[in-house]
Coordinates of C-alpha atoms in Angstrom, one line a residue:
Chain A
M27 CA -14.1 -71.9 84.4
R28 CA -16.8 -69.8 82.3
M29 CA -15.0 -66.3 81.3
R30 CA -16.5 -63.4 80.7
V31 CA -14.9 -61.1 77.8
V32 CA -14.4 -57.0 78.1
V33 CA -12.8 -55.2 75.2
P34 CA -12.6 -51.3 75.3
F35 CA -11.9 -49.9 72.7
D36 CA -11.6 -45.8 72.4
A37 CA -14.6 -44.9 69.2
T38 CA -13.3 -41.1 70.0
E39 CA -10.3 -40.4 67.9
P40 CA -8.8 -43.5 68.0
K41 CA -4.9 -43.9 68.0
T42 CA -4.3 -40.0 67.3
R43 CA -0.5 -40.9 68.3
L44 CA -0.3 -42.4 64.9
A45 CA -1.0 -39.2 62.6
P46 CA 2.4 -38.5 62.4
V47 CA 1.7 -41.5 59.9
L48 CA -1.6 -41.9 58.9
N49 CA -4.6 -39.7 58.5
A50 CA -8.3 -39.0 60.6
A51 CA -9.7 -42.1 58.7
E52 CA -7.6 -44.4 58.5
R53 CA -6.7 -44.1 62.2
E54 CA -10.2 -44.6 62.8
E55 CA -9.8 -47.6 59.9
V56 CA -7.0 -49.4 61.3
A57 CA -8.6 -48.9 64.7
Q58 CA -11.4 -51.0 63.8
R59 CA -8.9 -53.5 61.8
M60 CA -7.4 -54.5 64.8
L61 CA -10.0 -54.5 67.1
R62 CA -11.2 -57.2 64.7
D63 CA -8.0 -59.2 64.5
V64 CA -8.6 -58.9 68.8
L65 CA -12.0 -60.4 68.5
D66 CA -10.8 -63.1 65.8
A67 CA -8.6 -64.3 68.1
V68 CA -10.2 -63.8 71.6
V69 CA -13.3 -65.7 70.0
T70 CA -11.7 -69.5 69.8
L71 CA -10.6 -69.3 73.1
D72 CA -12.4 -72.1 75.2
D73 CA -15.2 -71.2 77.8
V74 CA -16.0 -67.6 76.9
V75 CA -19.3 -67.0 77.3
E76 CA -20.1 -64.0 76.4
V77 CA -17.9 -60.9 74.2
D78 CA -18.2 -57.5 75.5
V79 CA -16.6 -54.3 73.0
V80 CA -17.3 -51.6 75.4
A81 CA -17.0 -48.0 73.0
T82 CA -16.5 -44.8 74.5
A83 CA -18.6 -43.4 71.5
P84 CA -21.2 -44.8 69.2
V85 CA -19.4 -46.6 66.3
D86 CA -20.7 -48.3 63.5
L87 CA -19.2 -52.0 64.3
D88 CA -21.3 -54.9 62.7
L89 CA -20.3 -58.1 64.1
G90 CA -23.0 -59.3 63.4
S91 CA -23.1 -63.3 62.8
S92 CA -19.1 -63.5 61.9
F93 CA -18.9 -65.4 65.1
D94 CA -20.6 -68.3 67.0
T95 CA -20.1 -67.0 70.8
P96 CA -22.5 -63.8 71.6
A97 CA -21.0 -60.6 70.9
R98 CA -22.2 -57.1 70.8
V99 CA -21.2 -54.1 71.1
S100 CA -22.5 -51.3 73.9
V101 CA -21.3 -47.8 74.7
D102 CA -19.7 -46.4 77.8
D103 CA -17.8 -42.7 78.6
R104 CA -17.0 -44.0 81.8
P105 CA -12.9 -43.7 82.6
L106 CA -11.0 -47.4 81.5
S107 CA -11.0 -48.0 85.2
D108 CA -14.4 -47.5 85.7
V109 CA -15.8 -49.7 82.8
V110 CA -13.2 -52.2 84.0
N111 CA -14.3 -52.3 87.8
G112 CA -18.0 -52.1 87.2
A113 CA -17.2 -55.8 85.1
I114 CA -15.0 -56.8 88.0
S115 CA -17.9 -56.1 89.9
E116 CA -21.1 -58.3 88.1
T117 CA -18.5 -60.7 86.6
V118 CA -16.1 -62.4 88.9
G119 CA -17.2 -64.8 91.7
D120 CA -19.2 -68.4 91.4
G121 CA -17.6 -69.6 89.1
E122 CA -16.3 -66.6 86.7
S123 CA -14.2 -65.1 85.6
L124 CA -13.7 -61.8 83.6
L125 CA -11.1 -61.2 80.6
V126 CA -9.8 -57.7 79.7
V127 CA -8.3 -57.6 76.4
M128 CA -6.9 -54.0 75.1
A129 CA -8.5 -53.2 71.1
D130 CA -5.2 -52.7 70.0
L131 CA -3.1 -55.5 70.5
A132 CA -3.0 -56.2 66.6
L133 CA -0.4 -59.3 67.4
A134 CA -2.7 -61.2 69.6
T135 CA -2.8 -65.0 68.8
P136 CA -5.3 -68.0 69.5
G137 CA -2.4 -69.2 71.0
A138 CA -0.9 -66.0 73.0
L139 CA -4.3 -65.0 74.2
D140 CA -4.8 -69.3 75.7
R141 CA -1.3 -69.0 77.0
L142 CA -2.6 -66.1 79.2
V143 CA -5.9 -67.6 80.2
Q144 CA -4.5 -70.8 80.8
S145 CA -1.9 -69.1 83.4
S146 CA -2.9 -70.0 86.9
G147 CA -3.2 -66.8 89.2
D148 CA -6.2 -65.1 90.7
V149 CA -5.0 -62.2 89.0
V150 CA -2.7 -62.5 85.5
L151 CA -1.0 -60.1 84.0
V152 CA 0.5 -58.6 80.3
P153 CA 2.4 -56.0 81.0
G154 CA 2.8 -53.4 78.1
R155 CA 5.9 -51.4 76.7
G156 CA 5.7 -48.5 79.7
V157 CA 4.6 -50.5 81.9
G158 CA 1.0 -50.2 81.2
T159 CA -1.3 -53.3 81.3
N160 CA -2.5 -54.6 77.9
A161 CA -4.8 -57.7 78.8
L162 CA -5.5 -59.2 81.8
V163 CA -7.8 -62.3 83.8
V164 CA -9.3 -61.2 86.9
R165 CA -10.6 -64.1 89.0
H166 CA -10.6 -62.8 92.3
P167 CA -13.6 -60.5 92.7
A168 CA -12.5 -57.3 95.6
F169 CA -9.2 -56.4 93.1
R170 CA -9.4 -53.4 91.6
A171 CA -8.0 -52.0 88.3
D172 CA -6.6 -48.4 87.7
F173 CA -5.1 -48.3 84.4
H174 CA -3.1 -44.6 85.3
G175 CA 0.4 -44.6 84.3
T176 CA 2.7 -47.4 85.6
S177 CA -0.3 -49.3 85.7
Y178 CA 1.3 -53.1 85.4
L179 CA 3.2 -52.2 88.7
D180 CA 0.1 -50.7 90.5
H181 CA -2.1 -53.9 89.8
R182 CA 1.1 -56.2 91.3
R183 CA 0.8 -54.0 94.1
A184 CA -3.3 -53.5 94.2
A185 CA -3.8 -57.5 93.7
A186 CA -1.1 -58.8 96.9
D187 CA -3.4 -55.9 99.1
V188 CA -6.7 -58.0 98.6
G189 CA -4.6 -61.4 99.4
A190 CA -5.0 -62.5 95.4
T191 CA -2.0 -64.3 93.7
V192 CA -0.4 -62.2 90.6
E193 CA 1.2 -63.8 87.9
S194 CA 2.4 -62.0 84.5
V195 CA 2.5 -63.5 80.6
D196 CA 5.3 -63.4 78.8
S197 CA 4.2 -62.7 75.2
F198 CA 6.0 -60.2 72.6
R199 CA 2.5 -60.5 71.4
L200 CA 0.5 -59.3 73.4
S201 CA 3.0 -56.6 75.2
T202 CA 3.1 -54.7 72.1
D203 CA -0.1 -52.7 71.8
V204 CA 0.0 -50.2 68.6
D205 CA 0.3 -46.8 70.1
E206 CA 2.9 -45.2 67.8
P207 CA 4.5 -45.3 64.1
D208 CA 7.4 -48.0 65.1
D209 CA 4.6 -49.8 66.4
L210 CA 3.0 -50.5 63.0
V211 CA 6.1 -52.0 61.7
E212 CA 5.1 -54.7 64.1
A213 CA 1.9 -55.2 63.1
F214 CA 3.0 -55.1 59.8
V215 CA 4.9 -57.6 60.1
H216 CA 3.7 -59.6 62.9
G217 CA -0.4 -58.2 63.0
G218 CA -3.3 -60.5 62.2
N219 CA -4.9 -60.5 58.6
R220 CA -7.5 -57.6 58.6
T221 CA -4.6 -55.8 60.2
S222 CA -1.7 -56.6 58.2
E223 CA -3.7 -56.9 54.6
W224 CA -4.5 -53.0 55.1
L225 CA -1.7 -52.1 56.0
T226 CA 0.6 -53.9 53.3
S227 CA -1.8 -52.9 50.8
R228 CA -0.4 -48.9 51.5
F229 CA 3.0 -49.5 53.5
E230 CA 6.2 -51.3 52.2
L231 CA 9.2 -51.6 55.0
V232 CA 12.5 -50.4 54.3
V233 CA 15.9 -49.9 55.8
S234 CA 17.6 -47.0 56.9
E235 CA 20.9 -47.7 55.8
A236 CA 22.1 -44.8 58.1
E237 CA 21.1 -47.2 61.7
G238 CA 19.8 -49.6 60.0
R239 CA 16.0 -49.3 61.4
V240 CA 13.3 -50.0 59.7
T241 CA 10.1 -48.2 58.7
L242 CA 7.6 -48.1 56.5
T243 CA 6.9 -45.7 54.0
R244 CA 3.8 -45.1 51.8
R245 CA 3.6 -47.8 48.3
Chain B
M21 CA 20.7 -82.3 72.1
R22 CA 24.3 -81.0 73.6
M23 CA 24.0 -77.2 73.0
R24 CA 26.6 -74.8 72.1
V25 CA 25.7 -71.0 73.4
V26 CA 27.1 -68.2 71.9
V27 CA 27.0 -64.5 73.1
P28 CA 28.0 -61.7 70.9
F29 CA 28.8 -58.7 73.0
D30 CA 29.5 -55.2 71.2
A31 CA 32.8 -54.4 72.8
T32 CA 33.6 -51.2 71.1
E33 CA 31.4 -47.9 71.8
P34 CA 28.1 -50.0 72.9
K35 CA 25.2 -48.9 73.2
T36 CA 25.2 -45.0 71.2
R37 CA 21.8 -44.8 71.1
L38 CA 21.4 -44.4 74.6
A39 CA 23.7 -41.7 74.6
P40 CA 20.7 -39.4 75.2
V41 CA 20.6 -40.6 78.9
L42 CA 24.3 -42.1 79.5
N43 CA 27.4 -41.3 79.3
A44 CA 30.3 -43.9 77.7
A45 CA 31.5 -45.0 81.0
E46 CA 27.3 -45.5 81.6
R47 CA 27.2 -47.3 78.8
E48 CA 29.8 -50.0 79.0
E49 CA 28.8 -50.7 82.5
V50 CA 25.3 -50.9 82.2
A51 CA 26.4 -53.2 78.5
Q52 CA 28.5 -55.3 80.8
R53 CA 26.0 -55.6 83.7
M54 CA 23.0 -56.5 80.8
L55 CA 25.5 -59.7 79.7
R56 CA 25.8 -61.3 82.6
D57 CA 22.5 -61.1 83.6
V58 CA 22.3 -62.6 80.2
L59 CA 25.0 -65.1 81.3
D60 CA 23.6 -66.0 84.0
A61 CA 20.1 -67.0 82.6
V62 CA 22.0 -69.2 79.8
V63 CA 24.5 -71.3 82.2
T64 CA 20.4 -72.7 83.9
L65 CA 19.7 -74.2 80.3
D66 CA 20.3 -77.6 80.6
D67 CA 22.4 -79.6 78.1
V68 CA 25.1 -76.6 77.5
V69 CA 28.8 -77.5 77.0
E70 CA 29.7 -74.5 76.9
V71 CA 29.9 -70.4 76.0
D72 CA 31.5 -68.4 74.2
V73 CA 31.0 -64.6 74.5
V74 CA 32.5 -63.5 71.2
A75 CA 33.4 -59.6 72.1
T76 CA 34.2 -57.2 69.7
A77 CA 37.6 -56.2 70.8
P78 CA 39.3 -56.9 73.8
V79 CA 37.2 -56.1 76.9
D80 CA 38.0 -57.0 80.3
L81 CA 35.3 -60.0 81.6
D82 CA 36.4 -62.1 84.2
L83 CA 34.1 -64.6 84.7
G84 CA 36.4 -66.3 86.1
S85 CA 34.5 -69.2 88.2
S86 CA 31.1 -67.8 88.8
F87 CA 29.7 -71.0 86.1
D88 CA 29.6 -74.3 87.1
T89 CA 29.0 -74.1 82.6
P90 CA 32.9 -73.8 80.8
A91 CA 32.6 -69.8 80.1
R92 CA 35.0 -68.0 77.8
V93 CA 35.4 -64.9 76.3
S94 CA 37.2 -64.4 72.8
V95 CA 37.7 -61.5 70.4
D96 CA 36.7 -61.4 67.2
D97 CA 36.0 -58.5 65.2
R98 CA 34.8 -60.2 62.2
P99 CA 31.2 -58.9 61.4
L100 CA 28.2 -60.6 63.5
S101 CA 26.9 -62.7 60.4
D102 CA 30.4 -63.6 60.4
V103 CA 30.9 -64.9 64.0
V104 CA 27.8 -66.6 63.9
N105 CA 28.2 -69.0 60.9
G106 CA 31.8 -69.2 61.4
A107 CA 30.3 -71.0 65.3
I108 CA 27.0 -72.6 63.0
S109 CA 29.9 -74.4 61.2
E110 CA 31.9 -75.1 63.7
T111 CA 28.9 -77.1 66.2
V112 CA 25.8 -77.6 64.5
G113 CA 25.7 -81.3 63.2
D114 CA 25.9 -84.7 64.9
G115 CA 24.1 -84.2 67.9
E116 CA 25.1 -80.6 68.6
S117 CA 23.3 -77.2 68.0
L118 CA 24.1 -73.8 68.5
L119 CA 21.7 -71.1 70.4
V120 CA 22.4 -67.7 69.9
V121 CA 22.0 -64.9 72.8
M122 CA 22.2 -61.2 71.8
A123 CA 23.7 -59.9 75.1
D124 CA 21.7 -57.1 75.8
L125 CA 19.0 -58.7 76.1
A126 CA 18.3 -58.0 80.0
L127 CA 15.3 -58.8 80.5
A128 CA 15.5 -63.0 79.6
T129 CA 15.1 -65.6 82.6
P130 CA 15.9 -68.7 82.6
G131 CA 11.9 -69.7 81.9
A132 CA 12.1 -67.4 78.5
L133 CA 15.2 -69.2 77.2
D134 CA 14.1 -72.8 78.5
R135 CA 11.0 -71.9 76.2
L136 CA 12.9 -71.0 73.0
V137 CA 15.5 -74.0 73.5
Q138 CA 12.7 -76.1 74.0
S139 CA 11.0 -75.4 71.1
S140 CA 10.6 -77.9 68.3
G141 CA 11.7 -76.5 64.5
D142 CA 15.7 -76.8 62.9
V143 CA 16.1 -73.3 63.1
V144 CA 14.1 -71.2 66.4
L145 CA 14.1 -68.1 66.1
V146 CA 13.2 -64.7 68.3
P147 CA 12.1 -61.8 67.1
G148 CA 13.1 -58.2 68.0
R149 CA 10.9 -55.3 67.8
G150 CA 11.9 -53.5 64.4
V151 CA 12.1 -57.2 62.4
G152 CA 15.9 -57.7 64.0
T153 CA 17.0 -61.2 65.6
N154 CA 17.1 -61.7 68.9
A155 CA 18.5 -64.9 69.3
L156 CA 18.1 -67.9 67.7
V157 CA 18.6 -71.9 67.9
V158 CA 20.3 -73.4 65.3
R159 CA 19.4 -77.3 64.5
H160 CA 20.2 -77.7 60.7
P161 CA 24.0 -77.5 59.7
A162 CA 22.9 -75.2 55.7
F163 CA 21.2 -72.6 57.6
R164 CA 23.6 -69.4 57.5
A165 CA 22.7 -65.7 59.0
D166 CA 22.2 -62.3 57.9
F167 CA 22.0 -60.3 60.8
H168 CA 21.6 -56.7 58.4
G169 CA 18.1 -55.0 57.8
T170 CA 14.9 -57.0 58.3
S171 CA 16.9 -60.5 59.9
Y172 CA 13.6 -61.7 61.3
L173 CA 11.7 -62.2 57.8
D174 CA 15.0 -62.9 56.0
H175 CA 15.3 -66.3 58.5
R176 CA 12.9 -67.5 57.9
R177 CA 13.2 -67.4 54.4
A178 CA 16.8 -68.4 54.6
A179 CA 15.6 -71.4 56.6
A180 CA 13.1 -72.1 54.0
D181 CA 15.9 -72.1 51.2
V182 CA 18.0 -74.7 52.9
G183 CA 14.6 -76.5 53.7
A184 CA 14.7 -76.4 57.5
T185 CA 12.0 -75.8 59.5
V186 CA 11.1 -73.2 61.0
E187 CA 9.1 -72.0 64.4
S188 CA 9.1 -68.0 66.5
V189 CA 9.2 -68.1 70.4
D190 CA 6.3 -65.2 72.1
S191 CA 8.2 -63.7 74.3
F192 CA 8.2 -59.8 75.7
R193 CA 11.6 -60.7 78.1
L194 CA 13.4 -61.9 74.2
S195 CA 12.3 -59.7 72.4
T196 CA 13.2 -57.0 74.0
D197 CA 16.6 -55.8 73.6
V198 CA 18.2 -52.6 74.7
D199 CA 18.6 -49.9 71.8
E200 CA 17.4 -46.7 73.0
P201 CA 16.0 -44.8 75.8
D202 CA 12.7 -46.3 76.0
D203 CA 14.3 -49.8 76.2
L204 CA 15.3 -48.6 79.5
V205 CA 12.1 -48.8 81.0
E206 CA 11.9 -52.5 80.0
A207 CA 15.0 -53.1 81.6
F208 CA 13.9 -50.6 85.3
V209 CA 11.0 -52.6 86.0
H210 CA 11.6 -56.2 84.4
G211 CA 15.5 -56.3 84.0
G212 CA 17.7 -58.8 85.4
N213 CA 19.0 -58.0 88.4
R214 CA 22.3 -57.1 87.6
T215 CA 21.1 -54.2 85.1
S216 CA 17.8 -53.5 87.5
E217 CA 19.7 -52.4 90.6
W218 CA 22.3 -50.4 88.4
L219 CA 19.8 -48.6 86.9
T220 CA 17.2 -48.5 89.8
S221 CA 20.0 -46.5 91.6
R222 CA 20.6 -44.2 89.6
F223 CA 17.0 -43.4 87.9
E224 CA 13.5 -43.5 89.4
L225 CA 10.2 -43.8 86.9
V226 CA 8.5 -40.7 85.9
V227 CA 5.3 -40.8 84.6
S228 CA 4.6 -37.6 82.4
E229 CA 1.1 -36.3 82.9
A230 CA 0.6 -34.5 79.8
E231 CA 0.8 -37.9 77.4
G232 CA 0.6 -40.4 79.9
R233 CA 3.8 -42.1 78.8
V234 CA 6.8 -43.1 81.5
T235 CA 10.2 -42.0 82.0
L236 CA 13.3 -42.8 83.7
T237 CA 14.9 -39.7 85.7
R238 CA 17.8 -39.3 87.4
R239 CA 17.7 -39.3 91.4

């Protein structure tokens, strides 16, 4: 089944919860590197006809000739749910499905995304930590998304309400979005090349002797 | 290949990092419920010849006739690494392998554990958040574990050092151990029956309007 991919990207003060460890310019840079890692993984998938990065504000991102798959950046300042529901309306049906992947899934790999798109179900969800939704496949035209609060549970109900079958995918890589300083540890160890290289050149892993916890500190 | 399963269980003031939300008796109860959920999932696996719960101190756990697979509880106050390495020495080789699963993997399901034990590799690792190791399969007799600090990375190196092939399993359910209050949200939503029933009878999910974060509050 042909598949369109939408990657929503927060270009307006991205990743503010990383402020305890990264300054504003660094947060912008790491956000773009995570996005590029996500795109590198997305374009390996079969049957992708188009990749749309939908940014909340104008952003200087040159995707140029880096991918064989047509990829473009557009600006749309509507709330995330409206953007995704617009894409569902435009796309789903007539043998075409929609994959939505958040731009901060720095641990995404081709293999993890392939497990997602190979899962059956009219709606396939990847829960994020904290009951969010990190990625989803929509194959049922009546499904509508709502990303507020406990969206993973809400999306399961919304799918059932329109008679859509729903599946979930069990992936640490896709369930880990990078929102808080602790998440950067995961990106440091398991992240895509662009993100992990950026982090490893600036930080190192430190084991706190007191609690045994692992954190990042500046080199 | 025949498989022995070891489930290390901290029976000495378990889950102290949950103290902000659970009192000592509750922490003990939820720790036991998580253990039982893990065991319920483990005993569904093929080729399991024995399940050993290895507790750090005497614990009142009646596994009795609840499982078809022989399951027993023993007490061993050595450090975790010594317990696991002792089990590797006793078990691995001659067509027998060892599966080690931490007792606080409340989200473990038969399907997730099956993906782990079906993975090839002389050593198969499940990273925990914070670069720990939440579960592993050992099929190479010379591999030795060391659970201090960044054990996931250390275990990869230790496997390579003895010429063992190493694989990792990508599972949100197995990478989520329940250590901190935020992890209880995951157990509430995705946990095994005994843990999630206990949590849902005492807590409810609340979306903090300020940050959009989801937390548990007492009913």
